[in-house]
Short mmCIF file of C-alpha atoms and ligand atoms in Angstrom, two decimals:
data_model
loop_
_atom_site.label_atom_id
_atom_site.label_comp_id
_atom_site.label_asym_id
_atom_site.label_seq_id
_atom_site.Cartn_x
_atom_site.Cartn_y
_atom_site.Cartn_z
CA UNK A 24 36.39 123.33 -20.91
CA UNK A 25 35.65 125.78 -17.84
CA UNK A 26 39.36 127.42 -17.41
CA UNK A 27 40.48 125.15 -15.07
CA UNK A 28 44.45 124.57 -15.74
CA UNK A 29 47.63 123.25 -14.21
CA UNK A 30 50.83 124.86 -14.67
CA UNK A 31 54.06 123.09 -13.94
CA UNK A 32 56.89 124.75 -14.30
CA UNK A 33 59.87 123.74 -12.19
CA UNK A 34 62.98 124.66 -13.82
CA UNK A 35 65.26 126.77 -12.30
CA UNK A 36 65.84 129.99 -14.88
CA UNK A 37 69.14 131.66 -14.19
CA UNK A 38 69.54 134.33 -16.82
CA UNK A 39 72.04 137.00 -17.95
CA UNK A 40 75.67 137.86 -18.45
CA UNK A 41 77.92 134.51 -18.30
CA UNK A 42 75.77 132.48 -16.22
CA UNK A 43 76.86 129.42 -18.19
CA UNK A 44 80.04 129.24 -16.15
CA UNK A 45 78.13 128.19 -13.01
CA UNK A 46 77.10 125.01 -15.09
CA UNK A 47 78.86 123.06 -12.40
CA UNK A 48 77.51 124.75 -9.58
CA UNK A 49 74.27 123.92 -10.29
CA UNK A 50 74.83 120.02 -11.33
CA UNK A 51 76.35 119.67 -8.49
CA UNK A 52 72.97 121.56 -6.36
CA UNK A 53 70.92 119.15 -8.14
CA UNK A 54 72.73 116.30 -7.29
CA UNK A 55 74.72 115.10 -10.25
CA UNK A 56 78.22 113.04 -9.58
CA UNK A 57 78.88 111.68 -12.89
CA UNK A 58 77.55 114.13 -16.02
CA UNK A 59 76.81 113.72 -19.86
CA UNK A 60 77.88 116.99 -21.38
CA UNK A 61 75.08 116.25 -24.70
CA UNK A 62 76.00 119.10 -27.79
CA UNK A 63 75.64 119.48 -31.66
CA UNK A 64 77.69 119.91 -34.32
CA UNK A 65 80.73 122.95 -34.28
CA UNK A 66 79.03 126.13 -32.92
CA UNK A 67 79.81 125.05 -29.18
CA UNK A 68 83.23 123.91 -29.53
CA UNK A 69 84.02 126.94 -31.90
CA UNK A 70 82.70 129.97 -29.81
CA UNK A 71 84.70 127.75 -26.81
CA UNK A 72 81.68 127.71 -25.02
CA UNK A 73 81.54 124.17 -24.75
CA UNK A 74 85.33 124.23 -23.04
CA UNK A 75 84.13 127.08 -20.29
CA UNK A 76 81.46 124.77 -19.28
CA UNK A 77 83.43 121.74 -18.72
CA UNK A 78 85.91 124.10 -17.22
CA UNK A 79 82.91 124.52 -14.93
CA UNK A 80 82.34 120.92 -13.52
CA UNK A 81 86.09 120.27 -13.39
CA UNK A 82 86.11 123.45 -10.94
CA UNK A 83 83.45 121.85 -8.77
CA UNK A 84 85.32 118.37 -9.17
CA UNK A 85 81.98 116.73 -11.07
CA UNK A 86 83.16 114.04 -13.27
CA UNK A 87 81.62 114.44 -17.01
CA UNK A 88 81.90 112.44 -20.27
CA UNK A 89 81.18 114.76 -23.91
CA UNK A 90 79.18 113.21 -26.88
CA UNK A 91 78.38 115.97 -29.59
CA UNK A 92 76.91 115.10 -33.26
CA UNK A 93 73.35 115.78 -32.41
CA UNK A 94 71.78 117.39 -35.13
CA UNK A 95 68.96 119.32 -36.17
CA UNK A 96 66.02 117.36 -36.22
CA UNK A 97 67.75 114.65 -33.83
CA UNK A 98 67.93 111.49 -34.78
CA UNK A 99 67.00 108.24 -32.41
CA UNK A 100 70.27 106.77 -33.68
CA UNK A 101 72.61 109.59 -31.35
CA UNK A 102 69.84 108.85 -28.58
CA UNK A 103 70.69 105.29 -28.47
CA UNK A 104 74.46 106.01 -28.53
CA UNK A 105 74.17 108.17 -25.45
CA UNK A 106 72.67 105.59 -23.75
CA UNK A 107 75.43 103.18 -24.15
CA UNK A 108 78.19 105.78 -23.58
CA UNK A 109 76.12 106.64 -20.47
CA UNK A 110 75.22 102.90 -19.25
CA UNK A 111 79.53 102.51 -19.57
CA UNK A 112 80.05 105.60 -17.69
CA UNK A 113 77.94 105.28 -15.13
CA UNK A 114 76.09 108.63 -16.02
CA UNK A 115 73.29 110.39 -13.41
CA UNK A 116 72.59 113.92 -14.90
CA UNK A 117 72.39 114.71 -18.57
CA UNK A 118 73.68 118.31 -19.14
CA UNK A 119 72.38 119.56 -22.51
CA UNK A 120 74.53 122.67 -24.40
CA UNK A 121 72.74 124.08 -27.62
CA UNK A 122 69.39 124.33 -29.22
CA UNK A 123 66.09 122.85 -29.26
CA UNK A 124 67.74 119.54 -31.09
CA UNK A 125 70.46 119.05 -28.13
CA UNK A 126 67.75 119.55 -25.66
CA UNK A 127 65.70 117.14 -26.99
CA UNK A 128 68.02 114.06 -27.60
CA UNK A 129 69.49 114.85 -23.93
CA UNK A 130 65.84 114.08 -23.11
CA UNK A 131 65.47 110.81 -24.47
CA UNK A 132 68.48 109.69 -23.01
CA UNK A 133 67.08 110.43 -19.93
CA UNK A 134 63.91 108.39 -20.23
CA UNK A 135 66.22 105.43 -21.90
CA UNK A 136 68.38 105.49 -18.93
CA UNK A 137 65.48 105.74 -16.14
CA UNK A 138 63.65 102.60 -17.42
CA UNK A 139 67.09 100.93 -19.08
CA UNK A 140 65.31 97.64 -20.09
CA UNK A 141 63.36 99.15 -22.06
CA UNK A 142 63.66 100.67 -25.38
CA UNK A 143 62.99 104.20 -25.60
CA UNK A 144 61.61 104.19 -28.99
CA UNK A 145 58.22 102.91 -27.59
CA UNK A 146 57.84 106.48 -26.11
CA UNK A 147 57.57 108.04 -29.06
CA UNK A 148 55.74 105.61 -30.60
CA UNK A 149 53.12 105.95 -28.04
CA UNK A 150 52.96 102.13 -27.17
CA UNK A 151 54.28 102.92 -23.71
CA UNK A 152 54.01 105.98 -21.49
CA UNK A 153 56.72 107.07 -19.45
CA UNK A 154 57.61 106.61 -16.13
CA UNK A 155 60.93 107.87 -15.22
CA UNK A 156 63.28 110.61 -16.20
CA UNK A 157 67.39 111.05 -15.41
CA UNK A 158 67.48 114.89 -14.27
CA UNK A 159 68.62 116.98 -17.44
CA UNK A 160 69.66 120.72 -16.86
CA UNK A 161 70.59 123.09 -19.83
CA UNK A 162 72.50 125.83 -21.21
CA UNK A 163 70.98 126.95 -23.86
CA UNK A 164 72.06 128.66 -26.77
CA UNK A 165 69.16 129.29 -29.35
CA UNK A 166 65.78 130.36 -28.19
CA UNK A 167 63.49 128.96 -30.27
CA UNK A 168 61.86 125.59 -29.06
CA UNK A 169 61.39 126.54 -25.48
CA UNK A 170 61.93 123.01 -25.07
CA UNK A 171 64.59 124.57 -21.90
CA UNK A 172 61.21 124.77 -20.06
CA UNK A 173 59.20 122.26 -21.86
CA UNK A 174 57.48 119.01 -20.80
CA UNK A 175 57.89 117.49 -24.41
CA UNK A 176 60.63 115.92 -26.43
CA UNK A 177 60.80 115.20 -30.24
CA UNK A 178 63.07 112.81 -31.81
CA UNK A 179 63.34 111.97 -35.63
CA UNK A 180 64.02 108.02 -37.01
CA UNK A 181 63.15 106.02 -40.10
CA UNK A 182 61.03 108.66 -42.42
CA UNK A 183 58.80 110.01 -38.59
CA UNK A 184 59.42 112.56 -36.22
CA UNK A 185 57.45 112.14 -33.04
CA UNK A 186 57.17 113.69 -29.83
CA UNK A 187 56.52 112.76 -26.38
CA UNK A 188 55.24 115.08 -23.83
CA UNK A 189 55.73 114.71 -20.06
CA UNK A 190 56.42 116.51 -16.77
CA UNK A 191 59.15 114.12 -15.78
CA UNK A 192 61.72 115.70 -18.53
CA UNK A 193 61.19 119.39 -17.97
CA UNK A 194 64.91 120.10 -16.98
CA UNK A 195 65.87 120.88 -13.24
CA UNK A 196 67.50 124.15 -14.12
CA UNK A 197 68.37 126.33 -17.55
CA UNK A 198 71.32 128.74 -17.82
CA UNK A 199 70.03 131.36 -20.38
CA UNK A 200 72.90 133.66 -21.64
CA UNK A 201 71.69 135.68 -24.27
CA UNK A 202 74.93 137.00 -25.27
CA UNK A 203 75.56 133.06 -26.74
CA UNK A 204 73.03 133.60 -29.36
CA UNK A 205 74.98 136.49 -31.42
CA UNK A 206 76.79 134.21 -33.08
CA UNK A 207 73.87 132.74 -34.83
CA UNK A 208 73.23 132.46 -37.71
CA UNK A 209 70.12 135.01 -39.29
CA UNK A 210 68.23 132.27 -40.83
CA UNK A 211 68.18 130.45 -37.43
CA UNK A 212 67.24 133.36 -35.28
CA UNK A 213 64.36 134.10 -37.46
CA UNK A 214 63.90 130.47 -37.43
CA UNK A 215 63.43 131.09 -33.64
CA UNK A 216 61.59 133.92 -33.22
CA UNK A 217 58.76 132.39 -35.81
CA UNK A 218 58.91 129.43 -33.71
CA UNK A 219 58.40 131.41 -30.16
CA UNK A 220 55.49 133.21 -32.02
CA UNK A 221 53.91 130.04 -33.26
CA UNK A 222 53.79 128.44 -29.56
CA UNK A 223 51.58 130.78 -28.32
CA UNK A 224 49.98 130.85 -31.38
CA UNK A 225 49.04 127.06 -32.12
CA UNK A 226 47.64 128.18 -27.95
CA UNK A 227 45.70 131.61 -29.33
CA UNK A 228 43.61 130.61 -31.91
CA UNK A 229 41.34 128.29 -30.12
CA UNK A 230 37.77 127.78 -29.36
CA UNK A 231 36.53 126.88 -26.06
CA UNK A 232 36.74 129.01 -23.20
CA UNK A 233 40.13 131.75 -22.68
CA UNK A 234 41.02 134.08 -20.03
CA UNK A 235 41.25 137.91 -20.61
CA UNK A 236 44.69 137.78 -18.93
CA UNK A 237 46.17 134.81 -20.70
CA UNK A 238 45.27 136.41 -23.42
CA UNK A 239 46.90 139.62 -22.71
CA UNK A 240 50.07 137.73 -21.92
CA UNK A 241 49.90 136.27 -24.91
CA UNK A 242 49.39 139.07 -27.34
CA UNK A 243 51.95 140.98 -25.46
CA UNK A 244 54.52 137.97 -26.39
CA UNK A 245 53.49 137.59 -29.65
CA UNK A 246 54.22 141.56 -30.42
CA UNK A 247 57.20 141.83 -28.36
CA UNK A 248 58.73 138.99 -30.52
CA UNK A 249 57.66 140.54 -33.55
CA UNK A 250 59.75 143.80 -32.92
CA UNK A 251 62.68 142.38 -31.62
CA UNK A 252 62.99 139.93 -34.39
CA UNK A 253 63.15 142.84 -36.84
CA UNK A 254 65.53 144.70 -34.71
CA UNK A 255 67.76 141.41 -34.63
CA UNK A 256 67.80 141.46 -38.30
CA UNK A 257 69.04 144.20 -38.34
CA UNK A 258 71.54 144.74 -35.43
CA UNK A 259 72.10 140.99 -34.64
CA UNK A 260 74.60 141.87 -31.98
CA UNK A 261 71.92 143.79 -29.81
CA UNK A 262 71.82 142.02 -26.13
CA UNK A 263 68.61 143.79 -25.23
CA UNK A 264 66.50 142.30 -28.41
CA UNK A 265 68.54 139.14 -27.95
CA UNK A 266 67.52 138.84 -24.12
CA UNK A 267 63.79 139.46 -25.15
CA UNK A 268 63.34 136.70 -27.61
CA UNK A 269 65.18 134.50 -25.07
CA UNK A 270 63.33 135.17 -22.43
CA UNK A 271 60.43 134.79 -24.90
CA UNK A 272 61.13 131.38 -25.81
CA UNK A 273 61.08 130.16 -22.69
CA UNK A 274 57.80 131.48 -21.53
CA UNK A 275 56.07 130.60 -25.00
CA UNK A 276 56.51 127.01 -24.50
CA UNK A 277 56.28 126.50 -20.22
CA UNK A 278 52.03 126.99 -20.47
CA UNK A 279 52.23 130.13 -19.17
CA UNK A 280 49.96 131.23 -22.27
CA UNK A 281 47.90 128.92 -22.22
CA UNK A 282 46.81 128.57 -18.93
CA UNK A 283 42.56 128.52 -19.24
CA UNK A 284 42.44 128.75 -23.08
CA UNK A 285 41.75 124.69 -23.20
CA UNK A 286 44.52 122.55 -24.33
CA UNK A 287 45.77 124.50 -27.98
CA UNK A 288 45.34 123.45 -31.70
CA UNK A 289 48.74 122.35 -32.66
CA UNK A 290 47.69 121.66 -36.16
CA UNK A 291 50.36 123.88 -37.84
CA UNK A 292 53.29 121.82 -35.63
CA UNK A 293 52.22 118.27 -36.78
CA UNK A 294 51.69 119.15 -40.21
CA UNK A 295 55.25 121.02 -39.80
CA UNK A 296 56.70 117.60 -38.24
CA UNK A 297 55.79 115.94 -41.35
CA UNK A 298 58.20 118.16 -43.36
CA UNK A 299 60.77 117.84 -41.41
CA UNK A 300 60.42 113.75 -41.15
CA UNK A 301 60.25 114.08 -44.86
CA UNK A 302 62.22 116.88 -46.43
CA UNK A 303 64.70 117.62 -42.93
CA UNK A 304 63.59 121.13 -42.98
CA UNK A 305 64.34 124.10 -40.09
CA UNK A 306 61.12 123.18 -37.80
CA UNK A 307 60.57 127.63 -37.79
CA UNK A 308 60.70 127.55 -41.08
CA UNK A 309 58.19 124.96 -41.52
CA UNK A 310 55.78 126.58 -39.40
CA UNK A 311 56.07 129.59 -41.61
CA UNK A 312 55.32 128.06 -44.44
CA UNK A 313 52.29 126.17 -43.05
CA UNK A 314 50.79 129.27 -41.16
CA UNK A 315 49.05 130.92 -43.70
CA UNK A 316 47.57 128.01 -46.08
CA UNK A 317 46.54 126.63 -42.63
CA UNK A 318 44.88 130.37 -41.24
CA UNK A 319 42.83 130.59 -44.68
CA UNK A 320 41.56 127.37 -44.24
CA UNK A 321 40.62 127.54 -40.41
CA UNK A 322 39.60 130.79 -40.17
CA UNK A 323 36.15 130.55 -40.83
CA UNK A 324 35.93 128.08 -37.55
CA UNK A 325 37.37 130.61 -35.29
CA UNK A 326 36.40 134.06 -36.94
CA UNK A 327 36.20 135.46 -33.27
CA UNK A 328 39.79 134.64 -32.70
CA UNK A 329 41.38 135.47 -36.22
CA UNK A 330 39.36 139.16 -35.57
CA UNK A 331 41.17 139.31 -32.38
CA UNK A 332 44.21 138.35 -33.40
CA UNK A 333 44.31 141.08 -36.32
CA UNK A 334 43.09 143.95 -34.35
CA UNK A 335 45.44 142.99 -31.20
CA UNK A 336 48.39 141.76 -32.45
CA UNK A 337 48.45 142.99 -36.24
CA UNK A 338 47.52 146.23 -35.55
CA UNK A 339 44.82 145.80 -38.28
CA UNK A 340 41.73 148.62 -38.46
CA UNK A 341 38.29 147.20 -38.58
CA UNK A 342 37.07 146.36 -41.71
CA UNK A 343 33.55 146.33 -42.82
CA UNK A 344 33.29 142.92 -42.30
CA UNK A 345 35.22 140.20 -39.97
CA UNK A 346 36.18 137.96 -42.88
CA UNK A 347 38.31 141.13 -44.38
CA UNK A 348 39.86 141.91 -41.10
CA UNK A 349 40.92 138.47 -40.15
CA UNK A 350 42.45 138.11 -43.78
CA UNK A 351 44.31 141.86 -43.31
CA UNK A 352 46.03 140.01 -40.20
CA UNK A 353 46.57 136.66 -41.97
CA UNK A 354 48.29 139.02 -44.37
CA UNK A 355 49.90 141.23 -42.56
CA UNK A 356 51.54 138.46 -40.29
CA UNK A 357 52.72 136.31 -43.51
CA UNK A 358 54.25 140.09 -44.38
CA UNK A 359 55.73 139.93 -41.14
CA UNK A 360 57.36 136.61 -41.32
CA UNK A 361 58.91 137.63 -45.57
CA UNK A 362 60.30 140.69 -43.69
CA UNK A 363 62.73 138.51 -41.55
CA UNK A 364 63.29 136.01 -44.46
CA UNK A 365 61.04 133.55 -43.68
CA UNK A 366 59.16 131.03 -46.28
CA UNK A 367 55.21 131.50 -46.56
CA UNK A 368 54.41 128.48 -48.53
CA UNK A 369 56.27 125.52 -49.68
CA UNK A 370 58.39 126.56 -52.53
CA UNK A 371 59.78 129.46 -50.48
CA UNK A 372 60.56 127.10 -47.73
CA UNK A 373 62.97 124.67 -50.94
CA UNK A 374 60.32 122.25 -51.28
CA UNK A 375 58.35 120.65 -54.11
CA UNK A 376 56.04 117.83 -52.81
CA UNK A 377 54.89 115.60 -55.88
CA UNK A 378 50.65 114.99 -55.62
CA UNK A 379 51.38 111.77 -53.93
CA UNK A 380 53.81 113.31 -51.75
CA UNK A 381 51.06 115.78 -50.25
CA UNK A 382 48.89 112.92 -49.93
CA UNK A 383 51.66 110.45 -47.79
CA UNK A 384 52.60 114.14 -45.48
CA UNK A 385 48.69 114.02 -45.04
CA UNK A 386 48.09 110.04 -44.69
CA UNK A 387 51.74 110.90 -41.81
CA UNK A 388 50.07 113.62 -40.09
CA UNK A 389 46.77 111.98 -39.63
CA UNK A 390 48.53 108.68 -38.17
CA UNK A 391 50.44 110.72 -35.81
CA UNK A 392 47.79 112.87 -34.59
CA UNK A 393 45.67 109.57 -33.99
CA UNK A 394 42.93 110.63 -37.10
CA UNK A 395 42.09 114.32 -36.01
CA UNK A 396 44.23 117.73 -34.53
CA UNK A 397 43.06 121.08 -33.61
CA UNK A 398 40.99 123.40 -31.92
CA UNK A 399 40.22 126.19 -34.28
CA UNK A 400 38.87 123.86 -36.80
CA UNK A 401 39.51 120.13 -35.90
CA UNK A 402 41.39 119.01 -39.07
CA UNK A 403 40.93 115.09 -40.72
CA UNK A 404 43.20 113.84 -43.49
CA UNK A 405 41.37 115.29 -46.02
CA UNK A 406 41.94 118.73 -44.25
CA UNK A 407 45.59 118.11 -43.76
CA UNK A 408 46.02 117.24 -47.48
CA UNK A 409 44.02 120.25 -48.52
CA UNK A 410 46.06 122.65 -46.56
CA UNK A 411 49.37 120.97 -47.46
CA UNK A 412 48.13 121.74 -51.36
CA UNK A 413 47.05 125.08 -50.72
CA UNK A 414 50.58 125.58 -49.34
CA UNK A 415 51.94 123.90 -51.99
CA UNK A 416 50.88 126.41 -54.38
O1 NZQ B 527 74.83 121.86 -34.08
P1 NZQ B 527 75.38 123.22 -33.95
O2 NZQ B 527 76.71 123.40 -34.57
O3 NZQ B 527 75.31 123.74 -32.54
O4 NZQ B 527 74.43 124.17 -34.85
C1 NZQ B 527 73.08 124.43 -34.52
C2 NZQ B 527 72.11 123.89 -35.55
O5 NZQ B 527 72.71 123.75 -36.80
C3 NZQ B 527 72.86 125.90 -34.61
N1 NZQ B 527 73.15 126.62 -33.37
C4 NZQ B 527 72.58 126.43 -32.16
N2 NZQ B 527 73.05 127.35 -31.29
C5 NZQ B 527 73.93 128.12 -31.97
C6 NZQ B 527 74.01 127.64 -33.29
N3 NZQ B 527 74.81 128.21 -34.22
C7 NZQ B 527 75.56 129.26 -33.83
N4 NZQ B 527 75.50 129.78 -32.58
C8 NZQ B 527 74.71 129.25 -31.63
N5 NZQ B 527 74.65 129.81 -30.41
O6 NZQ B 527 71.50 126.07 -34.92
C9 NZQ B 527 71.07 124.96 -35.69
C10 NZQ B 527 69.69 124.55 -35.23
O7 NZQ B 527 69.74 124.02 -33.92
P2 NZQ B 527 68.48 123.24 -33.33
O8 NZQ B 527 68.79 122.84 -31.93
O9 NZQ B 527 68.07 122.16 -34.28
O10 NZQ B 527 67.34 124.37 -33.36
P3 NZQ B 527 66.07 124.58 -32.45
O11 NZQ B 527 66.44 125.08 -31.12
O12 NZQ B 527 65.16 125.38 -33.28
O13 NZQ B 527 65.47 123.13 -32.23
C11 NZQ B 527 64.71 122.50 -33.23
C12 NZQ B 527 64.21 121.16 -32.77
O14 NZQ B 527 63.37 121.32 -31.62
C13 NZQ B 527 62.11 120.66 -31.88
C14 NZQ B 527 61.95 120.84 -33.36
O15 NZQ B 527 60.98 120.01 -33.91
C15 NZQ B 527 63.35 120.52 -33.85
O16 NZQ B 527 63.57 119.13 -33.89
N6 NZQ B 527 61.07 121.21 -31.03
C16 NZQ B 527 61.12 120.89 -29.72
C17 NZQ B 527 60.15 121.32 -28.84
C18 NZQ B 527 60.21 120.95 -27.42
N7 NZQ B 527 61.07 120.01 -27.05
O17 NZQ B 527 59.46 121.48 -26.59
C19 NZQ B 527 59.02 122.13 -29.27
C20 NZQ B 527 59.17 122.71 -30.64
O18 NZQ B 527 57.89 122.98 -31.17
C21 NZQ B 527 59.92 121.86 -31.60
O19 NZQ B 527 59.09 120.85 -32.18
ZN1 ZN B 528 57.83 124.59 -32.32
#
């Protein structure tokens, strides 16, 4: 509550032109003899990036093993067949090649393997905390999650999605090329820049004390993204824009801005998880959707911030009074995300929740969070539900 903070951020960042092909170099600097290379669907084998890195640990003589399939949303059922191809194997490093998703299962199979009696599913269930984590490195190739940098891991199964957070699975190093996210798809790097906006969002609109500099760093973020994302619509094969949402991504989701602003309110990103554990939506595109219903609903908890916000970020004039400004930026901002194709409510996102539907994403979110979420307005199931209708609309 007084600005006191911790920031832990140990991975190694090695960023630019081609560093994936010293993926071996750096297992091997962090110790690992015997490597799971952990990827998703096509897009690694296809742009042969997947082939350069293990190209990479033959060169340095590292013994690997390759299990791909993991896939958006990641499901606990690839997680526990990593394990077992890992346990047989006789794995000690997890190397993780793609997204957010990749990162993430390449996560749990760390914690499954460090405590290997137990099952790893109690971590996300919250009936155990962690105590052990297999090194994981990265090379990442969508910036969206940050989760390259992250303490936290989320993992789909049954009709939940559920995250852990620790320290012990922020990776030991991440290779950040920014060249491999050209051959993205639009959808996805829009996907990913209204993700990187909405973690240091969910850490902006807060009450409680802040610091003028984290602050700074954040709005700075926050409109840096927002100009490269529109010059990546446009010209998705520019390296510079590319390089500063990558960069981006990363320091969105390590704490950097957050550091004194208390812990965050993380409403919009458990009421997203819900969608996804439902309807297997893009988790950016979720967000989206959520922001606004969610802003008009908080807003009047956290005027001070939403002014802020508008005036800082949005560009927004002063208006007569702060109630019209912070709804010019709430505007402005959902005009923002519909410029790079990105769904402001739930119909634009593909969805059409029935009445009982909004009330089980509600009845979800609230057993998740534990009963209550947020910072900017602490939000109960009635809250949630209200918001997911307004959205709904
Ligand atoms: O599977 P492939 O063929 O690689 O295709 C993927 C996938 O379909 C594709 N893709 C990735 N890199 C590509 C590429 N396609 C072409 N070229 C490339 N270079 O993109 C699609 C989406 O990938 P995914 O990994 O699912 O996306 P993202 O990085 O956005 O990760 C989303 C997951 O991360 C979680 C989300 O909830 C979601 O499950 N999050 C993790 C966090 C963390 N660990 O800190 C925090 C976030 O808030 C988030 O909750
Ligand atoms: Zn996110």
């Amino acid at each position: 509550m007084n600005g006191d903070f911790t920031l832990y951020t140990p991975t190694k960042v090695v960023f630019g032109h081609d560093v994936e092909i010293s993926a071996g170099a750096m297992v091997k600097a962090f110790g690992g003899k015997k490597v799971l290379i952990h990827y998703g669907g096509k897009s690694a084998v296809k742009s042969g990036l997947l082939k350069r890195v293990q190209d990479s640990l033959t060169a340095e003589e590292i013994d690997y093993v390759s299990l791909g399939g993991v896939v958006p949303n990641p499901r606990l059922e690839k997680v526990y067949e990593g394990v077992k191809l890992c346990k047989a194997y006789g794995v000690d490093f997890i190397l993780a090649v793609g997204g957010g998703s990749v990162i993430d299962s390449a996560k749990a199979i760390a914690y499954a393997l460090a405590e290997p009696e137990k099952d790893v599913k109690e971590l996300y269930e919250h009936t155990r905390a962690p105590k052990a984590c297999f090194p994981i490195g990265v090379v990442l190739t969508l910036a969206a999650s940050g989760s390259e940098m992250s303490d936290s891991s989320v993992i789909s199964y049954e009709d939940k999605k559920r995250g852990v957070n620790s320290d012990l699975c922020r990776p030991k190093f991440a290779l950040m090329d920014p060249a491999l996210t050209k051959t993205l798809p639009a959808y996805q790097t829009a996907a990913g820049c209204s993700d990187i906006l909405m973690h240091t969002m969910e850490r902006y609109f807060v009450n409680g004390h802040r610091m003028e500099l984290t602050d700074a760093i954040a709005e700075g973020l926050l409109k840096t993204v927002m100009r490269y994302a529109v010059v990546l619509r446009d010209d998705p094969e520019n390296y510079e824009a590319r390089a500063e949402i990558m960069w981006a991504g990363s320091l969105s989701h390590n704490g950097l801005t957050g550091c004194g602003n208390d812990a965050g309110d993380w409403a919009c990103h458990r009421l997203e998880h819900e969608l996804g554990a439902l309807y297997d939506v893009t988790h950016g595109a979720g967000l989206t959707a959520m922001w606004g219903s969610w802003a008009r609903y908080v807003m009047h908890n956290c005027m001070h911030r939403f002014v802020r916000f508008a005036m800082y970020v949005m560009d927004v004039k002063p208006c007569p009074t702060d109630e019209e400004t912070a709804i010019k930026g709430i505007e402005a901002t959902e005009d923002f995300f519909r410029s790079i194709g990105m769904p402001t409510n739930l119909s634009e996102l593909g969805v059409s929740p029935s009445e009982d539907d909004l009330k089980l994403l509600a009845k979800n979110c609230a057993v998740a969070v534990g009963g209550k979420v947020g910072s900017a307005m602490v939000l109960r199931e009635s809250d949630m539900e209200a918001i997911y209708k307004m959205a709904a609309k």
